[in-house]
Coordinates of C-alpha atoms in Angstrom, one line a residue:
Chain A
X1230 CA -15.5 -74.0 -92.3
X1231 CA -14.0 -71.1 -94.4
X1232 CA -14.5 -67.8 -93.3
X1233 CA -16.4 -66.9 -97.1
X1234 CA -19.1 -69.8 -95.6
X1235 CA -19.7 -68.3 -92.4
X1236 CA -19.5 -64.9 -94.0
X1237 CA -22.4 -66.0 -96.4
X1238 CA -24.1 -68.2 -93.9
X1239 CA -24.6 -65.1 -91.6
X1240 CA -25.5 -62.9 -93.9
X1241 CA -28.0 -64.7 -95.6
X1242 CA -30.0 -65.0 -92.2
X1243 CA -29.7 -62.1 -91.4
X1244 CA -28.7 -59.7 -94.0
X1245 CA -25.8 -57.9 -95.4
X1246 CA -24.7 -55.6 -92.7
X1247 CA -22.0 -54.5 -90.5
X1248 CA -22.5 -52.1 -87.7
X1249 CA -19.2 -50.2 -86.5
X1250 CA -18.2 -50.4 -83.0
X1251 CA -16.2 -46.9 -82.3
X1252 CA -16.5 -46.0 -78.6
X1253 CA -15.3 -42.6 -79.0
X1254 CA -15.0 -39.9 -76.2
X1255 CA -18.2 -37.7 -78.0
X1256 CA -20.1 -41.0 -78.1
X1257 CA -19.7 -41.6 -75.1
X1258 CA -20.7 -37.9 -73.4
X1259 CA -24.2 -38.6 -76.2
X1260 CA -24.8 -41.9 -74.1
X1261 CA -24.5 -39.9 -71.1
X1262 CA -21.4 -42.3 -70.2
X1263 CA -18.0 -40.7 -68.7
X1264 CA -15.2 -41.5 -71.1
X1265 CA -13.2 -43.9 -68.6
X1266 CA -12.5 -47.4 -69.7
X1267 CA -16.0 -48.6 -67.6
X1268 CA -17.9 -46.0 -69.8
X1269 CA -16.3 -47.1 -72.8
X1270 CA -16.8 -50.6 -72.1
X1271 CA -20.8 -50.3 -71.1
X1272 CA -20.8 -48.8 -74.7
X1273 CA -19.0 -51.0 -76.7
X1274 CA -20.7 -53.9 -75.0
X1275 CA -23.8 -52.7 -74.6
X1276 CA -24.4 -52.0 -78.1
X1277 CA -23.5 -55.6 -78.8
X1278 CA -25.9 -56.6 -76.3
X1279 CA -28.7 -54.8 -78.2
X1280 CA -27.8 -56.0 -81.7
X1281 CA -25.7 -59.6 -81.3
X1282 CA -28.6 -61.3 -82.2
X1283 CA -29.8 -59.1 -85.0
X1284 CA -27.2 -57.9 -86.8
X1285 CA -24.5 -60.5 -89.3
X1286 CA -21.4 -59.0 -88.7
X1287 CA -19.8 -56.1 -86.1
X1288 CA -16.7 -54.2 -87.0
X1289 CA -14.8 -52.8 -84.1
X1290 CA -12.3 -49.9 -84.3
X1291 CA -8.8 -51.1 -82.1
X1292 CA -8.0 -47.6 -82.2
X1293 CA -10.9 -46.6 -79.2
X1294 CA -9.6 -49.5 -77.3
X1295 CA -5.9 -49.0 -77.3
X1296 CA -6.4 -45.2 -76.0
X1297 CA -7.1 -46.7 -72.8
X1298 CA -4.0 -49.0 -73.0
X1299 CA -4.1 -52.3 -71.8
X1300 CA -7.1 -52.0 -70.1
X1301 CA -8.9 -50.7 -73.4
X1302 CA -7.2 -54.3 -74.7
X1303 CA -9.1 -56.3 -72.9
X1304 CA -12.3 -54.8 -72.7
X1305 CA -11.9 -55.3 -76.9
X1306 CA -11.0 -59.0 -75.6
X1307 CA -14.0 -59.2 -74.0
X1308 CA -16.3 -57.2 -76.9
X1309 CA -14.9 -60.2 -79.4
X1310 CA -16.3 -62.8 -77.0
X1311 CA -19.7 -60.9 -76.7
X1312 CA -19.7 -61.0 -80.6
X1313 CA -19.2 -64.3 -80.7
X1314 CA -21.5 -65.6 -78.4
X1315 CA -24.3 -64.0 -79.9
X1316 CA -23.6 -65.6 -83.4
X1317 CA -22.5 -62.7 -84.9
X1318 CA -18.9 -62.7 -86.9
X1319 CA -16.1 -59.9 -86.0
X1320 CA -14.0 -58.1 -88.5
X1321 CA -11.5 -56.4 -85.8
X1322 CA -10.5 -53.2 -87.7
X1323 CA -7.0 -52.9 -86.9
X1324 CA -5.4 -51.9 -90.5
X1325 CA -2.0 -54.2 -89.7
X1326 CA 0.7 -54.1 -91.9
X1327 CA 4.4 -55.4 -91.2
X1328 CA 7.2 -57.4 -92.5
X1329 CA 8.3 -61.1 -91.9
X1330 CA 8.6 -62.0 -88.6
X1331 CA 6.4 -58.8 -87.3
X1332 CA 3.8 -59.3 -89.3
X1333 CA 3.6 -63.5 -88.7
X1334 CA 3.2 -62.1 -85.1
X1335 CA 0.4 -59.6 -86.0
X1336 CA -0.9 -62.9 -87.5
X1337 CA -0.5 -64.5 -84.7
X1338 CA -2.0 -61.9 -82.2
X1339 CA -5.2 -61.8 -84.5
X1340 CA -6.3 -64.5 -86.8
X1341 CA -4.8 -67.8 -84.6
X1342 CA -7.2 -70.3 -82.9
X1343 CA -6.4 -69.2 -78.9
X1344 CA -5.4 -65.5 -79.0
X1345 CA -6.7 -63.5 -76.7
X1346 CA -7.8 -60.7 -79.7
X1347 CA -8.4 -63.7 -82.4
X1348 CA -11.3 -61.9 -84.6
X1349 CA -13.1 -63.4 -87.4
X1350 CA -11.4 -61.2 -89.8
X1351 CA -9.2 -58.4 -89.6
X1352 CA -8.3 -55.5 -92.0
X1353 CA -4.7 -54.8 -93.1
X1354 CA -2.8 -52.4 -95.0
X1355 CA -0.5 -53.1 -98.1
X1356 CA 1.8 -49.7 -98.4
X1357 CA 4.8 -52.3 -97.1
X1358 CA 3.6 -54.4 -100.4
X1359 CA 0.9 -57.1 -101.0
X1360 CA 3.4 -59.8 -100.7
X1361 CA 4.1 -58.5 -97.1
X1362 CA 0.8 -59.6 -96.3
X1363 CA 1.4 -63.0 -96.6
X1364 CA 1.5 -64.3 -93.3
X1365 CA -2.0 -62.9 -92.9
X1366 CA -3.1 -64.6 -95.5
X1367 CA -1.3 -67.9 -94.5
X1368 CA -3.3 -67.9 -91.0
X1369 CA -6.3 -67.2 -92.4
X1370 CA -6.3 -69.9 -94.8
X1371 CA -5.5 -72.3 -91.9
X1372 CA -7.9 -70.9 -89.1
X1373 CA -10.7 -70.4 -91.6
X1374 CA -10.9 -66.9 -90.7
X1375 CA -10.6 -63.7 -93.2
X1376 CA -8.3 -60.8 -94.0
X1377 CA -9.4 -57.4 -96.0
X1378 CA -6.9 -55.5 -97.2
X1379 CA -7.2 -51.5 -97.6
X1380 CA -7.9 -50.7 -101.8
X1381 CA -9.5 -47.6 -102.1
X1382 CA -10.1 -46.0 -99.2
X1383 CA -13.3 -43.5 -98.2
X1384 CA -11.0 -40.3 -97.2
X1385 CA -10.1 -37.4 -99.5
X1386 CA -6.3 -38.0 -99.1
X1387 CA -6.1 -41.8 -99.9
X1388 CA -5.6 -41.0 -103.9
X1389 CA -2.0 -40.0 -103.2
X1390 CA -0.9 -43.1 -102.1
X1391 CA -4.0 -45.8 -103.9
X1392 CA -4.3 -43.9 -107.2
X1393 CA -0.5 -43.5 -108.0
X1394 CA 0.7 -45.8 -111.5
X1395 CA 2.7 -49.0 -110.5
X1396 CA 3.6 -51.4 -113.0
X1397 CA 0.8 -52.9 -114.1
X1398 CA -2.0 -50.2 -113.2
X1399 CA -2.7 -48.0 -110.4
X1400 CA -1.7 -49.4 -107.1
X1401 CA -5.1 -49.6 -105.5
X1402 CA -5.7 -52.2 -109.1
X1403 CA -2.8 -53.8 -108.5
X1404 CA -3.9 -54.8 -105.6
X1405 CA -7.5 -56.2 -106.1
X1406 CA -5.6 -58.1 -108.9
X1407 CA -3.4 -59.5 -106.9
X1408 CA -5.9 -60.1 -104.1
X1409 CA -7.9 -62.0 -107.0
X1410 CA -5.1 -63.9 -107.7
X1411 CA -4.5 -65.0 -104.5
X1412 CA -8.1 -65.8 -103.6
X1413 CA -7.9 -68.2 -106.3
X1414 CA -4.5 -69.9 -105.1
X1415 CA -6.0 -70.0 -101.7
X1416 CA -9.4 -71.3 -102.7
X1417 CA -11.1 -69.9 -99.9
X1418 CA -12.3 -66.6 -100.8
X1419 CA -10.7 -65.4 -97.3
X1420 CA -9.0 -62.3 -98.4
X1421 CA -12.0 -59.0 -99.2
X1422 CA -10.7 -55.7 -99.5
X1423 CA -11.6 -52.6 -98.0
X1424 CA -13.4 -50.2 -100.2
X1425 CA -14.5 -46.6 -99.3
X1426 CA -18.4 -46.0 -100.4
X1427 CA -17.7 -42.1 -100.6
X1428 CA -16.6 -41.8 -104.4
X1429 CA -19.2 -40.9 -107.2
X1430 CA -17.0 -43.4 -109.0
X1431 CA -14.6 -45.8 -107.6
X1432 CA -11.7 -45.4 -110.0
X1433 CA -10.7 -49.2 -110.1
X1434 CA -11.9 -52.7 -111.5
X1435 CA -13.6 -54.7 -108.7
X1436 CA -15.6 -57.0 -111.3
X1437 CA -13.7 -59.8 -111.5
X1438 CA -13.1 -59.6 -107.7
X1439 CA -14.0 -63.1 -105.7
X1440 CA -14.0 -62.5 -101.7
X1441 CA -16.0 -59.8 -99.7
X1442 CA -15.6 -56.4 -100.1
X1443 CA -16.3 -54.5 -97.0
X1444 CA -17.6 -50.7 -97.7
X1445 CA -16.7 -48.0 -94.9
X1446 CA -18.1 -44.6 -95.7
X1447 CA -22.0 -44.7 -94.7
X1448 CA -23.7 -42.6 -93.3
X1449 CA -22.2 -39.8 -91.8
X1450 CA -19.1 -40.0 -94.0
X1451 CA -22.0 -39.3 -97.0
X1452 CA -21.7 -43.0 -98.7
X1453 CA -25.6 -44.2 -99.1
X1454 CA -26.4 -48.2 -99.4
X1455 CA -28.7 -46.8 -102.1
X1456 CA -26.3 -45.8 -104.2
X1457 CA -23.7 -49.1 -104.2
X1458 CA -25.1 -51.1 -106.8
X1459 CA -24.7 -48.5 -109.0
X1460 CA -21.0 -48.2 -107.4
X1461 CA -20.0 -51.1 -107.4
X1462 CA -22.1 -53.3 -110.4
X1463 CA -22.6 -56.6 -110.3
X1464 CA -19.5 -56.6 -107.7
X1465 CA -22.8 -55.6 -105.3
X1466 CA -23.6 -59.2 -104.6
X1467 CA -20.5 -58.8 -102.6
X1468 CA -20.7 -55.9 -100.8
X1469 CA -20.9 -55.9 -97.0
X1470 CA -21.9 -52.2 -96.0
X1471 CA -20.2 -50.8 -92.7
X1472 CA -22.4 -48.7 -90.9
X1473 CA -20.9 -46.7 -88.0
X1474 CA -21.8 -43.7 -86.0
X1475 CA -25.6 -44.3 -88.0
X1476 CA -26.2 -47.0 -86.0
X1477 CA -25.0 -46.0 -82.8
X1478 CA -26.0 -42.3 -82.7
X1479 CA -29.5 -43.6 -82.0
X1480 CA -28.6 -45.3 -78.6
X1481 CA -28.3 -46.1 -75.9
X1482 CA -31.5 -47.3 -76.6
X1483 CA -31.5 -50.8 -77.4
X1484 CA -35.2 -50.0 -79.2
X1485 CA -34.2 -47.1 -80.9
X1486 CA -30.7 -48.9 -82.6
X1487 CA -32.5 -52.1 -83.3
X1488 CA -35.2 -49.9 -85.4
X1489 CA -32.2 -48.2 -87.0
X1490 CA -30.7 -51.3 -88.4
X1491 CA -34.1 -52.9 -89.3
X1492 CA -34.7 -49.5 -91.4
X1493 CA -31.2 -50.2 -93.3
X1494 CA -31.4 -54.1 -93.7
X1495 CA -34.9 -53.1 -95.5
X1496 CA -33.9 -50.1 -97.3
Chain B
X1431 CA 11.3 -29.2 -75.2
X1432 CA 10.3 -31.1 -78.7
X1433 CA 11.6 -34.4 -79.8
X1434 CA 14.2 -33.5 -81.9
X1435 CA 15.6 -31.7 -79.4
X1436 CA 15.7 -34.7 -76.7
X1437 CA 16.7 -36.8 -79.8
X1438 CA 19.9 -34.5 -80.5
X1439 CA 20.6 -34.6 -76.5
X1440 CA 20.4 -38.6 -76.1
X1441 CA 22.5 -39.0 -78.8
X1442 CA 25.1 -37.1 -78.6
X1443 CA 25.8 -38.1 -75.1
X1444 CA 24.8 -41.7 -76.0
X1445 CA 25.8 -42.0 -80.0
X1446 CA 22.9 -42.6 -82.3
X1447 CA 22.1 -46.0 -81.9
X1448 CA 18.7 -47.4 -81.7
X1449 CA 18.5 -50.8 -80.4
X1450 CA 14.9 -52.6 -81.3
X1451 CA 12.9 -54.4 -79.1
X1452 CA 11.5 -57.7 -81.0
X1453 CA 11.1 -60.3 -77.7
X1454 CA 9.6 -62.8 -80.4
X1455 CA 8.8 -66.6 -79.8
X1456 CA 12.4 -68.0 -81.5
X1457 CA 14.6 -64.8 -79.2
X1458 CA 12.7 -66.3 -76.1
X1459 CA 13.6 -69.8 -76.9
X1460 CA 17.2 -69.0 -77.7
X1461 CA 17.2 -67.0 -74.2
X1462 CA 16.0 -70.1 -72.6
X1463 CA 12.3 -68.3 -71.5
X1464 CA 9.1 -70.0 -71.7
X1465 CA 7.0 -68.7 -74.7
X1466 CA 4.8 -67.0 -71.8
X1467 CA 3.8 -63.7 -71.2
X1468 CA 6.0 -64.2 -68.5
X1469 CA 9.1 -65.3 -70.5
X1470 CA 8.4 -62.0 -73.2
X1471 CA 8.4 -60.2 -69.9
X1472 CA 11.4 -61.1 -68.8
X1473 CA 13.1 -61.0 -72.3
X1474 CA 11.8 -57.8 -72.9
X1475 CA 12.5 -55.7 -69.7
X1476 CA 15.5 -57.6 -69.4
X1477 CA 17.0 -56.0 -72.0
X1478 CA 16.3 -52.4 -71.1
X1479 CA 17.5 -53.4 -67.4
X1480 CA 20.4 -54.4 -69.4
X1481 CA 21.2 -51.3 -71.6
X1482 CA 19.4 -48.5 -70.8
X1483 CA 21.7 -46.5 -69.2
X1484 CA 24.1 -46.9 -72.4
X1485 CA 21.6 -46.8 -75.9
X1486 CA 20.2 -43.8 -76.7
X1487 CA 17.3 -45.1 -78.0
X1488 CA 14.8 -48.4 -78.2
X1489 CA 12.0 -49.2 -81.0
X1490 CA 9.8 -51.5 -79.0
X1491 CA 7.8 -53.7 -82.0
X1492 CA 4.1 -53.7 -80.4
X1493 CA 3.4 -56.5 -82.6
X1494 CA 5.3 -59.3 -80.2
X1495 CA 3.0 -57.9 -77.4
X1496 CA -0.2 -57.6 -79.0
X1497 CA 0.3 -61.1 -79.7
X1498 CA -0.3 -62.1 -75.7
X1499 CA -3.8 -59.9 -75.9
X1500 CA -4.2 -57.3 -73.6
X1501 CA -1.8 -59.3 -71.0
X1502 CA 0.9 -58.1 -73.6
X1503 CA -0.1 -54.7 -73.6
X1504 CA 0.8 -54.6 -70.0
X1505 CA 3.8 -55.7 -70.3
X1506 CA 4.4 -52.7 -73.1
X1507 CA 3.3 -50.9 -71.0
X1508 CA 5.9 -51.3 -68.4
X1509 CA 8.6 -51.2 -70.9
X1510 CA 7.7 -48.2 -71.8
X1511 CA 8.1 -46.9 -68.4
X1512 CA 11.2 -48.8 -67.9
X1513 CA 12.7 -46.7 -71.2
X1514 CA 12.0 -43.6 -69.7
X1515 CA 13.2 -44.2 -66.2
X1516 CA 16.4 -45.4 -67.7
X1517 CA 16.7 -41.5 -69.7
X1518 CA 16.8 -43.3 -73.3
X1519 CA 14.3 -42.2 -75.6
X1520 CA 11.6 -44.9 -76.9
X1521 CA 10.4 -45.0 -80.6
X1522 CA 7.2 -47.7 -80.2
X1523 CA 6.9 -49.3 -83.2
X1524 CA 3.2 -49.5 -84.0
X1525 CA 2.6 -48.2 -87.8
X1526 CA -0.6 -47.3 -87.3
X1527 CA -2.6 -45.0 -89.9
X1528 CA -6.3 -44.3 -90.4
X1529 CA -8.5 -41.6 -90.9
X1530 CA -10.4 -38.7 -89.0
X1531 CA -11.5 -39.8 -85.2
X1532 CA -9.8 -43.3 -85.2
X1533 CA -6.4 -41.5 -86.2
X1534 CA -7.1 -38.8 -83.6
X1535 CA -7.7 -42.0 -81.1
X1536 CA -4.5 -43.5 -82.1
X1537 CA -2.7 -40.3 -82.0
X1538 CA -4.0 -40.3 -78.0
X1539 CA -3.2 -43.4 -77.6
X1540 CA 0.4 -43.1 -78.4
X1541 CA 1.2 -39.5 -78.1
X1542 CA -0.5 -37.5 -75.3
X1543 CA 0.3 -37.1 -72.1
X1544 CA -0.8 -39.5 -69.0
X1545 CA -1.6 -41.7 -72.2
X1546 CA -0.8 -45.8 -70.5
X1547 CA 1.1 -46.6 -73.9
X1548 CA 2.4 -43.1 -74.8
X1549 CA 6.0 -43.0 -75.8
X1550 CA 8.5 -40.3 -77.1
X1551 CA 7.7 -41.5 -80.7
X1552 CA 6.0 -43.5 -82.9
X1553 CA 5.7 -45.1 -86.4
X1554 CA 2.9 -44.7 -88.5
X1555 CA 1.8 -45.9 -92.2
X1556 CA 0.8 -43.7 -95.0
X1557 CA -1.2 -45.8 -96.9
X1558 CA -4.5 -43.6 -96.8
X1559 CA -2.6 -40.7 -97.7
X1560 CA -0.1 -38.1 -95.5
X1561 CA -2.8 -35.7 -94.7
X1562 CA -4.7 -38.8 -93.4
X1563 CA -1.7 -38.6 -90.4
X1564 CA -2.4 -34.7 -89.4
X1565 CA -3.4 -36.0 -86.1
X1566 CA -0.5 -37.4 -85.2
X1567 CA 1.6 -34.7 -86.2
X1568 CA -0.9 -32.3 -84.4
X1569 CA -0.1 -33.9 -80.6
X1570 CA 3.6 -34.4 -81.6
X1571 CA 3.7 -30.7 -81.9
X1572 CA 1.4 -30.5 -78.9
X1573 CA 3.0 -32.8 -76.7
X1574 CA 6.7 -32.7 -77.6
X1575 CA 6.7 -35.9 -79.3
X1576 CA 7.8 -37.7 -82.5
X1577 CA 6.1 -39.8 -85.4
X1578 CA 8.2 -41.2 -88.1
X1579 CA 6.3 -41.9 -91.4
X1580 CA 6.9 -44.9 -93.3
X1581 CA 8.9 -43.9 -96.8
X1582 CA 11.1 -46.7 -98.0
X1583 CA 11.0 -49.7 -96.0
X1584 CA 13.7 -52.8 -95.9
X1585 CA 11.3 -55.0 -97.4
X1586 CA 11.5 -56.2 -101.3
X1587 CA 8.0 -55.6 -101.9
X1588 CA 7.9 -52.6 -100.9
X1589 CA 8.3 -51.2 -104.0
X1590 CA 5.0 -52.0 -105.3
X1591 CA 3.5 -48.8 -103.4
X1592 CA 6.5 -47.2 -102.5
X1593 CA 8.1 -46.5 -106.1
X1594 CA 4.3 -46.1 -108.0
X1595 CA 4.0 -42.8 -109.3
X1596 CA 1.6 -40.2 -108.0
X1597 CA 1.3 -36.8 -108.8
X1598 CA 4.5 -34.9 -108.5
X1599 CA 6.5 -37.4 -108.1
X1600 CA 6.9 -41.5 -106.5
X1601 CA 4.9 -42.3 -103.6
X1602 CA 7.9 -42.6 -101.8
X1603 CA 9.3 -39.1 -102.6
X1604 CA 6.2 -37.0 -102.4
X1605 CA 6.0 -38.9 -98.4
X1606 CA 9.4 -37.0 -98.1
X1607 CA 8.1 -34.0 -99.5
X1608 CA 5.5 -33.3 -97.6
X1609 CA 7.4 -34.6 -94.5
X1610 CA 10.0 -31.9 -95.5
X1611 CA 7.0 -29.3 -95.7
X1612 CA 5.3 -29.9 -92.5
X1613 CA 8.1 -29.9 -90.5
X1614 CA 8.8 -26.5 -91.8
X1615 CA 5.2 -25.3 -91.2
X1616 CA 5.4 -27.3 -87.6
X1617 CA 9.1 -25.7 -86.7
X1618 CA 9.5 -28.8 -84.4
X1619 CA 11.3 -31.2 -86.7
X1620 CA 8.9 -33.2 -85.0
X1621 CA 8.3 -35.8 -88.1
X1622 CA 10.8 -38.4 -89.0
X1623 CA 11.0 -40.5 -91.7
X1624 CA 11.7 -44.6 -91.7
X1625 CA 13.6 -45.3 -94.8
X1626 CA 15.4 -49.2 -94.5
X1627 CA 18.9 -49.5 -95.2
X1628 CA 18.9 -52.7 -96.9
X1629 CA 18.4 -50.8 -100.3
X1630 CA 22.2 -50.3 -102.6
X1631 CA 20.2 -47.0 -103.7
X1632 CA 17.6 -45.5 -102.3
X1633 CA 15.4 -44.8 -105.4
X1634 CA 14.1 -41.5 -103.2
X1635 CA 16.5 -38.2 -102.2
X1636 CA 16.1 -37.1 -98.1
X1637 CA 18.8 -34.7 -99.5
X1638 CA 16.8 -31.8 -98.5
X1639 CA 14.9 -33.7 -95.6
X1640 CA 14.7 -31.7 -91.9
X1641 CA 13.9 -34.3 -89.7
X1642 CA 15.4 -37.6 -87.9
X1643 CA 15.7 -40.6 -90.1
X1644 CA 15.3 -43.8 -88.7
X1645 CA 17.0 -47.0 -90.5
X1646 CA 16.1 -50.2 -90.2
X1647 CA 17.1 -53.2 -91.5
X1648 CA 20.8 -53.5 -89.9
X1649 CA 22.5 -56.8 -89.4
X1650 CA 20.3 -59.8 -90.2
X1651 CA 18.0 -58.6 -93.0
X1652 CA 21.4 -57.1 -94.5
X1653 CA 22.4 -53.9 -94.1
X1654 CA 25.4 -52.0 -92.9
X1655 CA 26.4 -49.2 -90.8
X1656 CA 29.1 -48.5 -92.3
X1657 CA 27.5 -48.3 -95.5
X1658 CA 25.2 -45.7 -94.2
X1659 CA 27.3 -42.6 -95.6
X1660 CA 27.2 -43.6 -99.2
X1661 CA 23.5 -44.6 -99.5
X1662 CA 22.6 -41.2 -97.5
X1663 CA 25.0 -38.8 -98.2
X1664 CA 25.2 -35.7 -96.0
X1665 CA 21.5 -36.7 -94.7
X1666 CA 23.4 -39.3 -92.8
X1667 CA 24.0 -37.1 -89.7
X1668 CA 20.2 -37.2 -89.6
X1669 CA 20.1 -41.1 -89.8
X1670 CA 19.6 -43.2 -86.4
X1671 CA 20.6 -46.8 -87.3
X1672 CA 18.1 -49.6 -85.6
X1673 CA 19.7 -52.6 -85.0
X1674 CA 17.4 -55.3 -83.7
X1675 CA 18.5 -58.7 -83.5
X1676 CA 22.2 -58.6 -83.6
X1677 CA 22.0 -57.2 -79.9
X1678 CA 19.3 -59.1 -78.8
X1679 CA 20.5 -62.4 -80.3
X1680 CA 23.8 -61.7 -77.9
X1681 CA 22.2 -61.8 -74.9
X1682 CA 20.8 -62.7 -72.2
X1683 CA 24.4 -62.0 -70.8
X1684 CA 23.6 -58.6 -69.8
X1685 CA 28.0 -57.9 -70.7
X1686 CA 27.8 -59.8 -74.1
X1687 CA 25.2 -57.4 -74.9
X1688 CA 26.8 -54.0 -73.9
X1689 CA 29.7 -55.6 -75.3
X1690 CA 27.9 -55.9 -78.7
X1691 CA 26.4 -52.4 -78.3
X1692 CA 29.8 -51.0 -77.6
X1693 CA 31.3 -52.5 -81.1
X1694 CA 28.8 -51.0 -83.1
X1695 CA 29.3 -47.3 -81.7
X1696 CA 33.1 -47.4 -81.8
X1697 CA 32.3 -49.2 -85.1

C-alpha cells in the first residue's frame, strides 16, 4: 500500500494531526525527568504510550536523539517501533539531503524495508538540488513509504535561501513544481513538502500541489490550525498540522495530553 | 586553541589533504568485507589504523553509518575517537541544518564537549537560511571547533538553489558573505565553507573569504588538484582538498594506501 493510502487511511480515523516528538533537555526538567538518555527515553516513549492509539501520525525530531549519540539512536529505534505498534504512522524528521551514493545510503538508512531507523516518511532538504533527492524518492516509491521535502520553511531566516529567483520562479516554487511533477511521474503521491504555518501569507503556489503537505509552526511557534484554510485554500484538504511542544507541555500526564489533542482534532 | 588554528598546525606538519571516510556497501565488497556492521567496521577503522599518523585530516560521511541504525552510530563513534587518538583532525560529514532548539540539539550533538559523536568539525546545510545555523557557530566559538557551510557543492543540480538570486546577491554568494562576516564578528575563523571542485568556474568569488575551504569532489566525480589554483586563485592556500575514494578504492593494503596518499601530496 502507498504511503498517500495509509496517510489518508489514518487520518480519516482518526484525524488530521501530527504530534511532535522533541525530547529536549527543558522538557525534560518540566516532566520532572533528568536529561540522561533514560530520562529522554521515558519521555519520548512515554508520550507515545499516551497518544499511539489516539493520535494519526507522530513526528519525531532526530536531532534530540543523536545528542545522546548512539545510545539516543536507538532509543529513536525503539520510539519508531512503539509508533508503529500502536497504528500510528512516523514521519522521522531528519531534514536529509546528499548526493549520489550518500544520499542512496541516507535512503537506505531511512525509508528501506529492514533498517533499523526505517520511518514511514522522512523529511529532506533540497539546497543540494531537487534532483539530488532522487534516491529518496526512488525508495519511497518502492517501500510504499513517503518523503517531504523542506518548501517554505516556519523560521524568519528561511526567505534568504526559499524566496531567492531561480529560473522559473522563486526556488521554494520551483520546488513544489517540481515536486508536482514528480508526484505525477511516480503516481503515488509519496513526496509532501514541508511548509511553515507562521506566514500571514505563504508567498508560493501550493494549489496545484498533489501529495501531503506537512505544516510545522503551531502553537508555540504562533501558527494557529484556525487560520490554515485561509493559508493554504483549497490546498487545506491536504494539510497535516504538526503540533509540538503544544501537545507535550501538558504532560506527563497521559490525561491531560490526550485532552490536549482531543481539544485540537475538534477545534 | 580554535579550529583554525589546529587546522593550520595539522597541516602544515601533515600537508592539507583531507581523506573522506565513505565505508559504503560497493568499498566493502571490493575490500572483501561482509556488508555487516562488522565489515563497515572493519573498513572504516581500518583505514584510520592505516593512515592516521600521515593525513592531516578525515571527513567521515555519517550517512554509511546511520545506514546500520544506531549499531552504526557506534561504530562512528569509535572512529571518531580513533581520529583523535591518531592527532588528525576529523571533519564529520553530517549536513545538518534546522531551526531554534533542534539546531541547538544538533549543535550539542556534534560540537560540545564530552558530546559521544562530537568531532573537530562539521558540515551543515543552509537551506533554512544562515542565521538559521547561529547555533552551531555559537559552540564552535565556544568549544574550539569548526562548521563548514555548504556554498557550492560538486553536484550538477546544485545550481537550482545555489545560483537563484536573493537579495544582494546569488544564494551561493550571499552564504560566503555572511560566512566572511561572522567570522570577522567571531575572530575565530571558526566557519568554513564547502565549495566542490568539480565546477570549470565557480560562478561565486571566496576572493575575500577568511576561513578554511573544504573541496570536494576530487578524483572520481572529476575534479583535480592540480587544477585547484586556477578555479581559486589566491583563496587556494585556504582550500583543503577531500579526496574520498581514490584512497579508499586503493586499499585494504594498508602500503598501497599511504602509497596513494603520498602521490597526491608530492603531487
Amino acid at each position: 500500500m502507498t504511503y498517500w493510502q495509509r496517510l489518508k487511511d489514518v487520518t480519516t480515523a482518526r484525524g488530521a494531526l501530527c504530534v511532535g516528538i522533541d525530547p529536549h533537555a527543558a522538557l525534560l526538567k518540566a516532566w520532572d525527568l533528568p536529561v540522561t538518555v533514560a530520562g529522554m527515553e521515558k519521555c519520548a516513549r512515554g508520550l507515545v504510550e499516551a497518544l499511539g492509539q489516539q493520535v494519526a501520525v507522530f513526528k519525531p525530531q532526530s536531532a534530540f536523539f543523536e545528542s545522546y549519540g548512539s545510545a539516543g539512536v536507538a532509543v529513536l529505534e525503539r520510539v519508531l517501533a512503539d509508533i508503529r505498534e500502536a497504528g500510528a504512522l512516523s514521519i522521522l524528521d531528519v531534514k536529509r539531503g546528499d548526493i549520489g551514493s550518500t544520499m542512496d545510503a541516507y535512503a537506505d538508512a531511512y525509508l528501506a524495508d529492514g533498517a533499523p531507523l526505517a520511518a514511514d516518511a522522512i523529511t529532506v532538504s533540497p539546497y543540494l538540488g531537487f534532483g539530488s533527492l532522487n534516491p529518496a524518492f526512488e525508495r519511497a516509491h518502492r517501500y510504499g513509504r513517503g518523503v517531504y521535502v523542506l518548501a517554505r520553511t516556519s523560521n524568519p531566516e528561511g526567505g534568504q535561501v526559499q524566496l531567492a529567483l531561480g529560473r522559473e520562479g522563486s526556488v521554494v516554487q520551483e520546488i513544489i513544481d517540481a515536486a508536482t511533477e514528480a508526484n505525477h511521474l511516480g503516481r503515488q503521491h509519496a513526496i509532501g513538502l514541508v511548509v511553515g504555518g507562521t506566514h500571514s501569507s505563504l508567498g508560493c503556489d501550493v494549489s496545484s500541489f498533489n501529495g501531503s503537505i506537512l505544516v510545522p509552526g503551531i502553537g508555540v511557534q504562533g501558527g494557529r490550525i484556525e487560520d490554515l484554510p485561509d493559508l493554504f485554500g483549497d490546498a487545506v484538504r491536504r494539510v497535516l498540522p504538526v503540533v509540538g511542544r503544544g501537545v507535550i507541555q501538558a504532560g506527563p500526564g497521559a490525561d491531560a495530553m490526550r485532552a490536549k489533542v482531543q481539544g485540537l482534532l475538534a477545534g
